[in-house]
Structure formats: structure tokens, C-alpha cells
XYZ file of C-alpha atoms in Angstrom:
719
model
C 0.000 0.000 0.000
C 2.816 2.370 0.881
C 4.510 1.756 -2.457
C 1.201 2.315 -4.265
C 0.661 5.642 -2.486
C 4.231 6.623 -3.292
C 3.645 5.868 -6.975
C 0.426 7.925 -6.969
C 2.176 10.839 -5.259
C 5.000 10.576 -7.778
C 2.544 10.639 -10.693
C 0.676 13.623 -9.242
C 3.889 15.548 -8.662
C 5.008 14.703 -12.188
C 1.711 15.955 -13.573
C 1.946 19.168 -11.569
C 5.526 19.706 -12.701
C 4.491 19.093 -16.291
C 1.687 21.627 -16.026
C 4.030 24.184 -14.493
C 6.531 23.572 -17.281
C 3.803 23.990 -19.884
C 2.619 27.202 -18.234
C 6.133 28.629 -18.471
C 6.942 27.222 -21.923
C 8.624 29.717 -24.199
C 6.940 29.850 -27.604
C 8.328 33.208 -28.701
C 5.011 35.079 -28.608
C 6.250 37.611 -26.057
C 9.134 38.645 -28.328
C 11.552 40.916 -26.452
C 8.813 42.042 -24.026
C 9.064 38.955 -21.806
C 9.278 40.635 -18.381
C 10.357 37.437 -16.603
C 11.061 37.401 -12.837
C 14.329 39.090 -11.920
C 16.962 37.476 -9.717
C 16.294 38.293 -6.071
C 19.318 40.578 -5.682
C 18.369 42.666 -8.727
C 14.720 42.763 -7.744
C 15.665 44.164 -4.352
C 17.622 46.958 -6.047
C 14.940 47.889 -8.586
C 11.741 47.373 -6.632
C 11.959 50.470 -4.358
C 12.006 52.685 -7.465
C 8.749 51.218 -8.793
C 6.120 51.554 -6.075
C 3.309 53.363 -7.919
C 2.541 55.036 -11.230
C 1.023 58.483 -11.707
C -0.283 58.974 -15.235
C -3.180 60.535 -17.086
C -6.012 58.619 -18.713
C -5.513 59.378 -22.402
C -5.303 56.240 -24.604
C -1.508 56.471 -24.969
C -0.852 57.237 -21.320
C -3.156 54.398 -20.353
C -1.137 52.152 -22.660
C 2.083 53.350 -21.024
C 0.710 52.739 -17.539
C -0.547 49.291 -18.538
C 2.862 48.351 -19.954
C 4.678 49.453 -16.821
C 2.218 47.491 -14.696
C 2.740 44.448 -16.902
C 6.500 44.816 -16.517
C 6.435 45.211 -12.733
C 4.104 42.249 -12.381
C 6.487 40.116 -14.401
C 9.695 41.363 -12.748
C 8.563 41.295 -9.128
C 5.341 39.269 -8.986
C 3.351 42.166 -7.552
C 1.141 44.996 -8.719
C 2.201 48.516 -9.630
C -0.756 50.516 -8.324
C -2.034 53.581 -10.112
C -1.875 56.640 -7.866
C -2.714 60.341 -7.860
C -0.274 61.436 -5.170
C 3.514 61.279 -5.056
C 5.380 58.927 -2.728
C 8.814 57.358 -2.612
C 9.441 55.229 -5.687
C 6.625 56.726 -7.741
C 6.764 56.842 -11.534
C 5.337 60.104 -12.867
C 4.497 60.025 -16.579
C 3.176 62.701 -18.882
C 3.620 66.190 -20.263
C 3.932 69.546 -18.520
C 0.433 70.381 -19.716
C -1.177 67.516 -17.838
C 1.170 66.777 -14.936
C 1.712 69.681 -12.493
C 4.753 67.904 -11.033
C 6.435 67.781 -14.444
C 5.524 71.391 -15.158
C 6.993 72.505 -11.832
C 10.293 70.714 -12.555
C 10.808 72.865 -15.659
C 12.610 70.042 -17.459
C 14.561 70.646 -20.724
C 12.019 69.227 -23.160
C 12.144 71.820 -25.923
C 14.712 69.954 -28.014
C 12.944 66.607 -27.877
C 10.241 67.305 -30.455
C 6.893 65.541 -30.586
C 8.167 62.020 -29.929
C 11.216 62.377 -27.693
C 11.290 61.818 -23.947
C 13.291 62.519 -20.821
C 13.674 60.021 -17.966
C 15.119 61.523 -14.808
C 15.509 60.606 -11.147
C 14.343 63.598 -9.104
C 13.195 64.532 -5.630
C 9.684 65.940 -5.227
C 8.557 67.163 -1.804
C 11.221 65.005 -0.215
C 10.232 61.880 -2.172
C 12.586 60.147 -4.597
C 10.669 59.608 -7.818
C 11.297 58.787 -11.476
C 9.842 61.129 -14.055
C 9.118 60.147 -17.669
C 8.408 63.487 -19.316
C 7.679 64.429 -22.911
C 6.000 67.024 -25.079
C 3.353 64.515 -26.172
C 1.670 61.380 -24.894
C 3.456 59.406 -27.604
C 6.818 60.515 -26.247
C 5.732 59.434 -22.773
C 4.788 56.009 -24.134
C 8.197 55.597 -25.752
C 9.833 56.650 -22.492
C 7.937 53.955 -20.582
C 9.251 51.285 -22.926
C 12.768 52.691 -22.591
C 12.622 52.417 -18.796
C 11.489 48.804 -19.077
C 14.361 48.076 -21.478
C 16.744 49.620 -18.975
C 15.553 47.139 -16.362
C 15.547 44.165 -18.740
C 19.160 44.832 -19.728
C 20.333 45.137 -16.126
C 21.143 48.851 -16.036
C 20.916 51.075 -12.984
C 17.735 53.100 -12.480
C 18.605 55.011 -9.308
C 20.266 58.025 -10.981
C 18.574 58.237 -14.336
C 19.113 61.112 -16.738
C 18.172 59.952 -20.235
C 17.058 62.204 -23.066
C 16.271 60.670 -26.428
C 14.331 61.514 -29.565
C 13.990 59.843 -32.971
C 16.205 61.110 -35.792
C 13.741 59.954 -38.452
C 10.124 61.069 -38.602
C 8.298 58.282 -40.484
C 9.297 54.819 -39.232
C 7.076 52.239 -40.883
C 6.659 48.581 -41.609
C 5.571 47.629 -45.121
C 3.399 44.510 -44.958
C 3.301 42.649 -48.258
C 0.053 41.064 -47.041
C -2.773 40.227 -49.417
C -6.523 40.370 -48.865
C -6.751 36.554 -49.093
C -4.399 36.310 -46.056
C -1.397 35.152 -48.095
C 1.847 37.065 -47.671
C 4.184 37.731 -50.575
C 7.726 36.907 -49.427
C 6.322 35.908 -46.072
C 7.871 33.001 -44.174
C 5.901 33.096 -40.924
C 2.499 31.816 -41.955
C -0.562 33.710 -43.062
C -1.207 37.420 -42.596
C -1.996 38.612 -39.093
C -4.775 40.793 -40.559
C -8.024 38.830 -40.564
C -9.742 40.811 -43.303
C -12.607 38.313 -43.479
C -13.648 38.874 -39.857
C -12.817 42.559 -39.637
C -14.208 45.003 -38.598
C -16.029 42.970 -35.945
C -13.101 40.906 -34.691
C -10.428 42.987 -32.978
C -7.798 40.400 -32.177
C -5.580 40.795 -29.104
C -2.738 40.047 -31.486
C -3.238 43.492 -33.067
C -2.632 45.136 -29.703
C 0.419 42.990 -29.025
C 1.743 43.838 -32.488
C 1.306 47.523 -31.680
C 3.037 47.104 -28.308
C 6.058 45.473 -29.942
C 6.328 48.204 -32.549
C 5.939 51.016 -30.044
C 8.641 49.476 -27.865
C 11.203 50.174 -30.616
C 9.647 53.415 -31.848
C 7.964 52.218 -35.046
C 5.108 54.662 -35.646
C 3.384 53.443 -38.796
C 2.340 50.388 -40.761
C 1.323 49.840 -44.370
C -1.143 46.994 -44.006
C -1.461 45.787 -47.623
C 0.896 44.645 -50.355
C 2.715 47.121 -52.602
C 1.364 44.953 -55.418
C -1.945 46.413 -54.358
C -5.519 45.492 -55.187
C -7.940 48.324 -55.848
C -10.398 46.544 -53.550
C -8.363 47.825 -50.584
C -9.762 51.306 -51.265
C -13.437 50.313 -51.376
C -15.839 51.352 -48.619
C -16.060 47.917 -46.934
C -12.281 47.660 -46.692
C -11.927 51.228 -45.460
C -14.228 50.240 -42.575
C -12.067 47.192 -41.886
C -8.898 49.295 -41.990
C -10.476 51.799 -39.609
C -11.038 48.988 -37.105
C -7.339 48.086 -37.337
C -6.446 51.734 -36.826
C -8.497 51.758 -33.624
C -6.437 48.859 -32.248
C -3.078 50.408 -33.175
C -3.758 54.067 -32.310
C -3.197 53.841 -28.521
C 0.378 52.772 -29.264
C 1.102 55.627 -31.649
C 0.857 53.548 -34.837
C -0.576 55.237 -37.923
C -2.181 53.220 -40.702
C -1.060 53.644 -44.321
C -2.397 51.935 -47.448
C -0.712 50.806 -50.641
C -2.687 52.396 -53.462
C -3.137 50.845 -56.890
C -2.575 53.577 -59.456
C -5.344 52.374 -61.761
C -8.012 52.509 -59.021
C -9.949 55.385 -60.670
C -10.576 53.070 -63.602
C -11.184 49.872 -61.624
C -13.375 51.445 -58.941
C -14.533 54.742 -60.377
C -15.384 53.677 -63.913
C -13.097 56.289 -65.462
C -11.500 55.599 -68.811
C -8.081 56.749 -67.673
C -5.832 57.040 -64.637
C -3.766 59.845 -66.162
C -2.542 61.905 -63.192
C -3.025 65.155 -65.093
C -6.652 64.410 -65.951
C -8.990 66.611 -63.819
C -11.509 63.796 -63.330
C -8.767 61.469 -62.078
C -7.497 64.090 -59.643
C -11.035 64.695 -58.397
C -11.557 60.956 -57.896
C -8.416 60.664 -55.739
C -9.389 63.733 -53.718
C -12.834 62.305 -53.012
C -11.402 58.889 -52.130
C -8.840 60.457 -49.797
C -11.555 62.498 -48.075
C -13.572 59.288 -47.629
C -10.621 57.542 -45.973
C -9.929 60.426 -43.601
C -13.564 60.565 -42.577
C -13.202 56.977 -41.332
C -9.568 57.248 -40.154
C -8.813 60.831 -39.071
C -5.133 60.083 -38.432
C -4.579 58.108 -41.661
C -0.927 58.386 -42.653
C -1.121 58.341 -46.439
C -0.314 56.160 -49.445
C 2.545 53.895 -50.471
C 2.768 53.413 -54.244
C 4.543 50.939 -56.486
C 4.111 52.199 -60.033
C 5.453 51.171 -63.444
C 7.453 48.364 -61.885
C 7.065 44.620 -62.468
C 3.838 45.142 -64.381
C 2.147 47.544 -61.959
C 0.217 50.454 -63.527
C 1.583 53.950 -63.147
C 1.943 57.416 -64.636
C 4.337 56.123 -67.266
C 1.363 54.438 -68.936
C 0.280 57.979 -69.903
C 3.769 59.305 -70.663
C 3.798 61.132 -67.350
C 6.643 61.164 -64.840
C 6.861 59.610 -61.399
C 6.664 63.140 -60.012
C 3.390 63.723 -61.859
C 1.899 60.603 -60.280
C 3.218 61.233 -56.780
C 2.195 64.892 -56.772
C -1.372 64.092 -57.771
C -1.742 61.926 -54.659
C 0.197 64.414 -52.547
C -2.284 67.111 -53.525
C -5.188 64.996 -52.288
C -3.429 64.154 -49.004
C -1.949 67.556 -48.168
C -5.077 69.136 -46.602
C -5.199 66.215 -44.163
C -1.495 66.172 -43.322
C -0.898 62.889 -45.171
C 2.159 61.832 -47.143
C 3.031 59.808 -50.235
C 5.768 57.183 -50.132
C 6.626 56.641 -53.798
C 8.854 53.643 -54.434
C 11.901 54.029 -56.659
C 12.093 50.285 -57.351
C 11.705 50.321 -61.123
C 13.323 48.438 -63.960
C 12.350 47.770 -67.537
C 12.906 44.805 -69.837
C 13.504 47.325 -72.605
C 16.807 48.508 -71.096
C 19.475 45.914 -71.807
C 22.412 47.835 -70.353
C 22.255 47.258 -66.586
C 19.279 46.859 -64.300
C 21.314 48.479 -61.497
C 21.254 51.806 -63.384
C 17.564 52.131 -64.087
C 16.203 53.646 -60.871
C 18.828 56.389 -61.038
C 18.115 57.030 -64.710
C 14.381 57.451 -64.065
C 14.460 59.426 -60.819
C 17.608 61.557 -60.881
C 16.246 63.916 -63.582
C 13.167 64.529 -61.389
C 15.063 66.048 -58.456
C 13.179 69.076 -57.151
C 9.935 68.138 -58.890
C 8.303 66.208 -56.039
C 5.840 67.889 -53.667
C 6.915 68.609 -50.103
C 4.805 65.754 -48.697
C 6.370 63.113 -50.955
C 9.073 60.716 -49.813
C 10.876 58.804 -52.562
C 11.341 55.347 -51.052
C 14.627 53.812 -52.222
C 15.852 50.269 -51.615
C 19.199 50.103 -49.834
C 20.957 48.845 -52.970
C 20.467 49.294 -56.717
C 19.230 45.753 -57.413
C 16.954 44.020 -54.905
C 17.793 43.287 -51.242
C 20.758 41.045 -52.043
C 23.093 39.554 -49.391
C 25.474 42.361 -50.219
C 24.997 45.435 -52.413
C 26.637 48.833 -52.580
C 24.305 51.628 -51.531
C 21.892 52.901 -54.164
C 23.427 55.722 -56.227
C 20.192 57.676 -55.723
C 21.203 58.393 -52.134
C 22.838 61.792 -52.240
C 22.047 62.338 -55.906
C 18.715 64.133 -55.319
C 19.430 66.905 -52.788
C 16.090 68.663 -53.385
C 14.093 65.470 -52.834
C 13.144 63.832 -49.559
C 14.679 60.354 -49.770
C 13.448 57.452 -47.651
C 15.247 54.171 -46.964
C 13.635 50.810 -47.698
C 15.165 47.741 -46.033
C 13.850 44.200 -46.323
C 13.369 42.597 -42.913
C 11.806 39.453 -44.339
C 14.656 37.315 -45.653
C 13.606 36.790 -49.277
C 17.188 36.461 -50.511
C 18.963 35.975 -47.194
C 17.851 32.604 -45.857
C 14.077 32.917 -45.608
C 12.757 31.620 -42.262
C 15.325 28.930 -41.449
C 18.762 30.518 -41.708
C 20.054 32.383 -38.685
C 21.030 35.665 -40.333
C 21.069 38.867 -38.296
C 20.492 41.653 -40.814
C 21.394 44.686 -38.703
C 25.088 44.631 -39.789
C 23.852 44.847 -43.393
C 21.578 47.764 -42.508
C 24.397 49.454 -40.602
C 26.804 48.935 -43.506
C 24.449 50.832 -45.801
C 23.664 53.595 -43.319
C 27.346 54.276 -42.614
C 28.320 54.261 -46.296
C 29.695 57.609 -47.430
C 28.072 59.076 -50.535
C 30.472 62.077 -50.531
C 27.495 64.136 -51.767
C 28.728 67.116 -49.737
C 32.227 65.901 -49.014
C 33.474 63.309 -46.583
C 30.935 62.304 -43.930
C 27.880 62.567 -46.203
C 26.634 59.185 -45.067
C 23.441 57.546 -46.190
C 22.203 57.960 -42.604
C 22.640 61.730 -42.816
C 20.690 61.807 -46.065
C 17.702 59.868 -44.809
C 17.587 61.614 -41.420
C 17.429 64.968 -43.256
C 20.475 66.480 -41.573
C 22.559 66.739 -44.751
C 20.030 68.734 -46.778
C 17.885 70.074 -43.881
C 14.756 68.159 -44.886
C 12.056 67.984 -42.207
C 10.145 65.044 -43.706
C 12.246 61.886 -43.361
C 11.549 58.184 -43.349
C 12.667 54.579 -43.138
C 10.589 51.568 -44.177
C 11.119 47.889 -43.499
C 9.422 45.095 -45.427
C 7.874 43.159 -42.547
C 8.705 39.570 -41.646
C 5.620 39.123 -39.470
C 2.978 36.427 -39.834
C 0.402 34.420 -37.918
C 2.937 31.926 -36.561
C 2.886 31.876 -32.782
C 6.396 33.344 -32.625
C 5.467 36.057 -35.176
C 8.465 35.707 -37.509
C 8.783 31.996 -38.282
C 11.980 31.553 -36.280
C 13.184 32.985 -33.008
C 16.239 34.800 -34.333
C 14.247 36.500 -37.076
C 12.597 38.509 -34.306
C 15.945 40.282 -33.914
C 15.655 41.740 -37.424
C 12.271 43.316 -36.674
C 13.662 44.672 -33.401
C 16.860 45.984 -34.996
C 14.974 47.705 -37.798
C 12.945 49.675 -35.258
C 16.025 50.665 -33.289
C 17.875 51.817 -36.431
C 14.825 53.678 -37.738
C 14.806 55.585 -34.448
C 18.555 56.190 -34.593
C 20.328 55.260 -37.857
C 23.689 55.844 -36.151
C 23.108 53.080 -33.590
C 25.445 50.093 -33.313
C 24.153 46.771 -34.623
C 26.213 44.976 -31.960
C 24.726 47.047 -29.150
C 21.243 46.365 -30.523
C 21.962 42.629 -30.677
C 23.216 42.687 -27.095
C 20.028 44.343 -25.853
C 17.868 41.941 -27.840
C 19.613 38.848 -26.471
C 19.269 40.136 -22.904
C 15.572 40.824 -23.381
C 14.695 37.758 -25.443
C 16.764 34.916 -24.012
C 19.045 35.455 -21.026
C 21.233 38.058 -19.346
C 23.919 35.554 -18.358
C 27.207 36.741 -19.942
C 28.105 33.124 -20.643
C 25.116 33.087 -23.015
C 24.993 36.689 -24.221
C 28.585 37.036 -25.433
C 28.749 33.954 -27.702
C 25.242 34.502 -29.063
C 25.923 38.132 -29.965
C 29.178 37.072 -31.656
C 27.251 34.411 -33.556
C 24.677 36.957 -34.689
C 27.287 39.479 -35.750
C 29.130 36.889 -37.875
C 26.000 35.394 -39.422
C 25.449 37.877 -42.248
C 29.035 37.539 -43.489
C 28.764 33.746 -43.374
C 25.537 33.882 -45.394
C 27.041 36.204 -48.010
C 29.977 33.798 -48.379
C 27.990 30.598 -48.864
C 25.453 32.313 -51.149
C 27.146 35.114 -53.095
C 30.817 35.658 -52.195
C 33.064 38.415 -53.570
C 30.181 40.605 -54.734
C 28.211 38.078 -56.745
C 24.491 38.856 -56.646
C 21.068 37.651 -57.727
C 22.163 34.014 -57.958
C 18.945 32.627 -56.450
C 16.605 30.195 -58.149
C 13.627 31.323 -60.171
C 10.441 32.815 -58.732
C 10.563 31.601 -55.143
C 14.209 32.683 -54.770
C 14.846 29.585 -52.671
C 18.243 27.995 -53.132
C 20.937 28.517 -55.761
C 20.364 28.927 -59.494
C 23.468 30.521 -61.052
C 22.820 28.591 -64.255
C 19.324 29.983 -64.912
C 19.261 31.645 -68.343
C 15.956 30.856 -70.033
C 13.632 33.422 -68.408
C 11.824 35.854 -70.696
C 13.430 39.017 -69.353
C 17.234 39.080 -69.347
C 17.537 40.793 -65.956
C 15.554 37.985 -64.316
C 18.327 35.481 -65.103
C 21.248 34.890 -62.734
C 23.608 34.457 -65.703
C 22.904 38.121 -66.527
C 24.643 39.046 -63.258
C 27.450 36.502 -62.927
C 28.499 36.570 -66.611
C 30.625 33.493 -65.984
C 32.443 32.110 -69.003
C 35.757 30.462 -69.786
C 37.476 33.810 -69.455
C 36.208 34.851 -66.034
C 33.300 36.034 -63.898
C 31.636 39.233 -62.666
C 29.637 42.231 -63.906
C 31.763 45.012 -65.380
C 30.253 48.288 -64.187
C 33.301 50.405 -65.008
C 33.768 52.519 -68.155
C 34.557 49.379 -70.132
C 31.197 47.886 -69.157
C 27.853 49.410 -68.145
C 29.567 52.384 -66.443
C 27.183 52.207 -63.490
C 30.072 53.548 -61.414
C 29.537 56.924 -63.089
C 26.208 57.263 -61.232
C 28.104 57.647 -57.936
C 29.964 60.676 -56.688
C 33.520 60.407 -58.091
C 34.988 59.952 -54.611
C 32.581 57.100 -53.856
C 33.198 55.564 -57.284
C 36.944 55.688 -56.690
C 36.608 53.302 -53.727
C 35.353 50.597 -56.117
C 37.157 51.461 -59.359
C 40.437 49.641 -58.744
C 39.949 45.901 -58.143
C 43.392 45.601 -56.599
C 42.624 48.158 -53.859
C 38.883 47.968 -53.243
C 36.928 46.085 -50.583
C 36.999 42.572 -52.059
C 33.515 41.857 -50.767
C 32.174 44.025 -53.642
C 34.676 42.858 -56.248
C 32.458 41.007 -58.723
C 29.662 43.535 -58.389
C 31.808 46.067 -60.241
C 34.363 44.015 -62.166
C 34.544 41.117 -64.606
C 37.855 39.414 -63.914
C 39.742 36.400 -65.178
C 39.727 33.205 -63.160
C 43.461 33.557 -62.554
C 43.210 37.172 -61.330
C 45.172 37.553 -58.086
C 43.177 38.664 -55.065
C 44.665 40.834 -52.350
C 45.434 37.738 -50.277
C 47.465 36.259 -53.129
C 45.032 33.540 -54.147
C 43.620 33.339 -57.633
C 40.042 34.494 -58.091
C 38.916 30.914 -58.663
C 40.622 29.567 -55.557
C 39.445 32.528 -53.478
C 35.862 32.036 -54.629
C 35.882 28.368 -53.611
C 37.536 29.196 -50.277
C 34.868 31.759 -49.439
C 32.039 29.382 -50.287
C 33.622 26.866 -47.935
C 34.239 29.491 -45.258
C 30.533 30.325 -45.207
C 29.642 26.675 -44.683
C 32.271 26.325 -41.973
C 30.932 29.351 -40.126
C 27.499 27.757 -39.932
C 29.197 24.725 -38.410
C 30.772 27.002 -35.812
C 27.332 28.441 -35.069
C 25.962 24.937 -34.553
C 28.757 24.083 -32.136
C 28.320 27.342 -30.237
C 24.580 26.886 -29.899
C 24.920 23.240 -28.830
C 26.854 24.375 -25.766
C 24.211 26.854 -24.643
C 21.390 24.487 -23.723
C 21.735 25.077 -19.950
C 20.982 28.780 -20.306
C 17.576 28.836 -22.041
C 14.325 26.932 -22.295
C 14.285 23.591 -24.077
C 11.570 24.638 -26.535
C 13.455 27.487 -28.171
C 16.795 25.719 -27.857
C 15.417 22.817 -29.900
C 13.777 25.089 -32.486
C 17.001 27.000 -33.130
C 19.020 23.765 -33.216
C 16.746 22.344 -35.894
C 16.978 25.492 -37.995
C 20.771 25.449 -37.748
C 20.732 21.882 -39.041
C 18.693 23.058 -42.032
C 20.982 26.038 -42.541
C 24.103 23.855 -42.491
C 22.628 21.504 -45.088
C 21.452 24.356 -47.311
C 24.741 26.237 -46.997
C 26.481 23.093 -48.249
C 23.961 22.907 -51.110
C 24.638 26.522 -52.033
C 28.361 25.884 -51.932
C 28.275 22.667 -53.957
C 25.775 23.763 -56.606
C 27.502 27.113 -57.157
C 31.002 25.665 -57.338
C 29.766 22.945 -59.681
C 28.329 25.508 -62.094
C 31.249 27.907 -61.998
C 33.724 25.042 -62.370
C 31.905 24.078 -65.560
C 32.879 27.520 -66.857
C 36.387 27.860 -65.444
C 37.481 24.299 -66.120
C 39.826 24.550 -63.139
C 40.456 22.064 -60.326
C 39.463 22.888 -56.778
C 42.204 24.151 -54.462
C 44.104 21.425 -52.641
C 42.160 20.027 -49.700
C 38.733 21.269 -50.826
C 36.038 18.662 -51.340
C 34.319 18.276 -54.688
C 30.535 18.898 -54.870
C 28.483 15.926 -53.751
C 26.475 15.696 -57.003
C 27.022 16.461 -60.676
C 25.828 19.838 -61.950
C 22.876 18.265 -63.766
C 21.471 17.009 -60.472
C 21.448 20.489 -58.953
C 19.945 21.991 -62.090
C 17.132 19.418 -62.036
C 15.883 20.351 -58.560
C 12.453 22.023 -58.468
C 10.419 23.459 -55.591
C 6.865 24.214 -56.762
C 5.594 24.771 -53.208
C 8.441 26.818 -51.764
C 7.160 29.356 -49.217
C 6.761 33.067 -49.718
C 5.057 33.128 -53.098
C 1.747 34.644 -51.969
C 0.187 37.001 -54.508
């Protein structure tokens, strides 16, 4: 009997333990806003500074108060009571206009603008309190998230004096989400927007999405695909969008819509969409008024026009400025903006796809309305593992230029490869255009400081879906987080951002943080090596862009084919963009062009982007181009192996669920890196005819086997 009771007790305890484990399972939903219990020693230090919260009742201040209460509950296992009076350890949040305490302190808020904040430890009537002060409720909200980050990353909060404000005004996510819930280039499941059940269903997920964005300062979202459907602008969908706006507004998120240029014809029955036609202009003005009636704080339109088959002003022999300005005119009375994409290329230009955006937009400098941002991809092709910055940056001083980064990893490993993109973003932002001499970085152009533009912006193509962990894999959350941090401050360090993210998302144990941050910081370079080393680009397979396809040559448009970019033949490899080739270098400031003009002196990571060189060309390290290419492919694979080994040793520091998920993805990444290496080397060896360097393994399969692979159901092809 005693043994039987012991077995029953053991089973019950096991069940209880299992339930507790399930209750604390980490599925990634909380992102970097986990607010887990602090170690006792740290909790004892922080807790006296967080005894109550004094805040107004506006929607944003209520959101700030709620977030602080959520954080305190998670950190300390107790409530943070709302209060009206000041006591020791109180948090006082708000603006001078609504908080007499803040007004009396006469804090230096004038330089913080509409969205900045000040966090300061002060004494009020003998009580030690923490003040989060701002000129607007939105600034106060951002300050609340900053204080929580301070605690999550283990920083002192007893003598705070932080002042911060965003350097960029419009900080938006571009969702390539479709009305049927598919997501173009999405690798995290279906769209989070449930258009079918809107406006009646207001999912908690919308609020949590807004919280995550506000925590990193993102203040806008474009909720539909740039390959837009006119249906998005119909009355039923405006009502649905208004319901989304209601969910996002308390967290300072404005709604924007991608607008299909031919909508006046498709919805209004007009015979033209010519932007200079009075009836077309009147239609857009009426439609814009209709949207603002439903969504008073609507942000404006994003437009993809005359690109990849989309309609646009070019259909009527009008310019991009004509099209953008027509929409800008309709939006201006409401304070709205136009984000007009510069991603354009034509099958009728055989010279160099990399030159086309510059050729179309550079002549239009000074012709765009004041409420137009020209949205430019970071590089001149299309979100490749490595590209030089777009030559448009710095070439249009009278035009407000906006950065477009791709957070979703269309060409950079999709949802399985661990690739931290912030070093790529930082590389672009720190690049010097020399537009006004040394120090004319891309960051200074898009933050407006170089040309004194007030309207500035940065967009990120979202990687968010309906998967429980939002992004399809745990480490892809870091790219969403890093985009927000860099949109707030384009001069920020990608390593510092990674360090904060690891602390907040996984663990603050240095034995975990240091190796994981190193792994993240090396991951982009590893990916570039096993996919497109030495400046190769656009070597992905057709359509889905999954896996290698350097041999692809049969597509209808030349610039869709990888052979167009690698130009590999018996004589060599690479795209000549010097005077002897397409002369794309001439689109850059001469000082910027000089950094890439001499293959013997330039950064070798861009070598084959700008130069076609013989297989026996000697690299700076003394190896031939062929040997160096093979070595870099192998180095990328080896680095993934190092990542696997590093991660395998970190199991004691994090939950089993996420440890296993990352381990499985690294296994996939290692296999696919090897595939990239083998397939690419096999193809290029068929052109060079050269043996592999001594000690390097031959590809596992013949070239024909790699060429025969097909993937009709690869993810990310939603349209």
C-alpha cells in the first residue's frame, strides 16, 4: 500500500511539474517584451524605485501605464498601483500640460520634439521619484518602454538622466500582405490581418503587435501589399482598416495603405488614370476624403508604379513626379504623405538593371511635392546579401529620400537561416556618398540632416505572420527589433542592438549573451559567403528565390536570369560596371566611385559587383580568383558549423523549446549552406574548367542534379 501511495504521489507531482513547465513554456510570442522574474538581488535593487505610477487617462498614457504594470508584475510578482499622489518610488508620466509635477520641474524638453522623452531621477517634496516626461503622450509612451528596457538589460535606475528623440520622422513597416491572407515573401504563416472577420473581430494580437512596434519606436504600418488590389480602397475595406487603426492608435501607430494607381478606372469607372486628368485628380481627392472621414489620423499612401507590371503614370507618358504629386495634392489638406517607391526596372533597357532607378528618378530632383518621400531600396538591385548603396542616395538633394530595407529574408535565408540583418543595414547607413564631401553618409541623407529636410523616413518590409512566434523563427525577431532601433537612430550600433535583444529575449547571463551576440554578428558575413561571395548577386533560383540557381538563363526578361549578373564564361566572372562595361560607377559621386574602381585596392567583398575578372586574377590575399571564390564558399559553410557548435553548448541557459527550435533550424541552414556551396562551385567550375584548391572537397552531385531540382511549393510566393 505504501509503495502504491508513493507511486500515486509521484505521478501527481510529475503531472503538476508538467503543467508548471507547460505554463512557463517559451513559444516566442512575447518577443523581447518577456518581463520574466528578476533574480532576487536585482529585484531588491529595482523594486523600491517602482512603487506606484502616476499617469493621465488618455489612450496612450493608459497604454504606457498598462505596460509598466505588466512589466512590474512580471519582474517582481506584484502589482504597480495607479496613484494620484507622489510617494517614494513613484513613476510620474506625462507632459507639462497635464502633470503639475512635471511642469513645476521645468525640465529641458524643448529639443525633444513631438516624440522624444526625458527620464530623470528627481526629488519631489522630499520623495525620490522617477519622471518620464515628454511634449506629447506618444513621447511618454516611448519613455515607458525605454525604462522597461533599462531594467531588462540590467542597467541602474537610481540616478537616471536619459534624453532621447527619434532622428527619423516616419518609421514604418511595409506589410506585403494580401486580402486573401497570403503574404508575398512571407515566411511566418498567413497574414496577421483577418480581413474576413474585420471590422467585428479585434484580435488581441493586433494590440500585441502595436506594443512590440511602439517598444522600438515604429510609428506606422502599411497593411497591404505594394502589389496592391484596388479593392483595398473600397468602402467595406476602409471600414475594416479603420477597425485596425483603432487597435493600433493607442500605441502611436498610424495606418497607411498601398494604393493601386489604376483605381480610378477599376473602382470609379473612369476611362483613364492619367494623373493630369482633372476627373482622375477629383476621384483621388474624393477617395482620400472618404478615408480620412473613417480614419482621421490616416498616414497616407505607399505606391509601387510602373514596376514589375504595376500600372503607373508612365502608362500615360507622365513622370513619377506627376503621379506622386497628384496623390500628394489629395493628401496635403489632411497632413498625409506619399511614399513613392523608386524600385523600377524595364525589360527594354538591356544595359544594366542596377542603373535604371537612377536614370528614371535623378532627372526629377526638385519636382516632387513637399509631402512626398521617394522610397529607395538600400541597394540598386533588390535586397541582395550584399549590395553597394543605391546611387540615388545623395544624388537628389532637393528630394526627400526614404530608406527601404527588407526585414523578411527573401534572398537571405528565408525563415530557417540564422542571419542577423542589422550589420547589413548598418553597412548601408554608414556608407559615405560624398554628396557634400566626406561624412555625407546615407544615414545623414535619410535623417534629413545633410540637406535640412524635415520630412524623413525609413521603411522595413515586414517579416511578421500568424505563426505563434510572429516571424517563423526565433532569431528572425531580432531583425524586426533591430529595424525599429535603427529607424529611431540610424547611427546606432548593430552589436549594441543585438546585445540588448539577447538580454531581453533569451538570457542576461554573460556566458550566453557574449557567444550569441558574436554568432549573430558573424552570421550575415557567413551567409554572403555561402550564397554570393566576392560581390556576386542575384544568384537565387527562379520565382521563389529559394536555393541557388546561377545557371538559370531561359527566363523571358534578361535581368531575371542569374547568368545576366554573374556573366561566368571560360574567361572569367563578374559584372563590369566600369567605363569598359555598363559604367554604373559613373552614377556615384567620383569619390565614392573611386573606392570601387580599382579591383586591386577595393573592398573585395564588392569585387564582382563592379568588375569582370579572369579566373586567374590575383586577389589581395594572393590567391587566384577561382581559388578565393571556392575558399569563401567553404568558409561560409564552416561558419554555420561554428554556429551549430556554439549553440549546442548553450542548452543550460535557455528553455528547451526554443533551444530545440534553433538547433533544428541550424541543421537546415548547415545543409542548405552546403547545397549553395556545392551547386555554385559545380556551375562555376563548368565555366572555369579549373580544379578545386588542394584540400577542398568536390561537390556531392554532378551539376545536372542540382539543375534538375524544383520546388513548386516553396514558401513566400503569396500574390
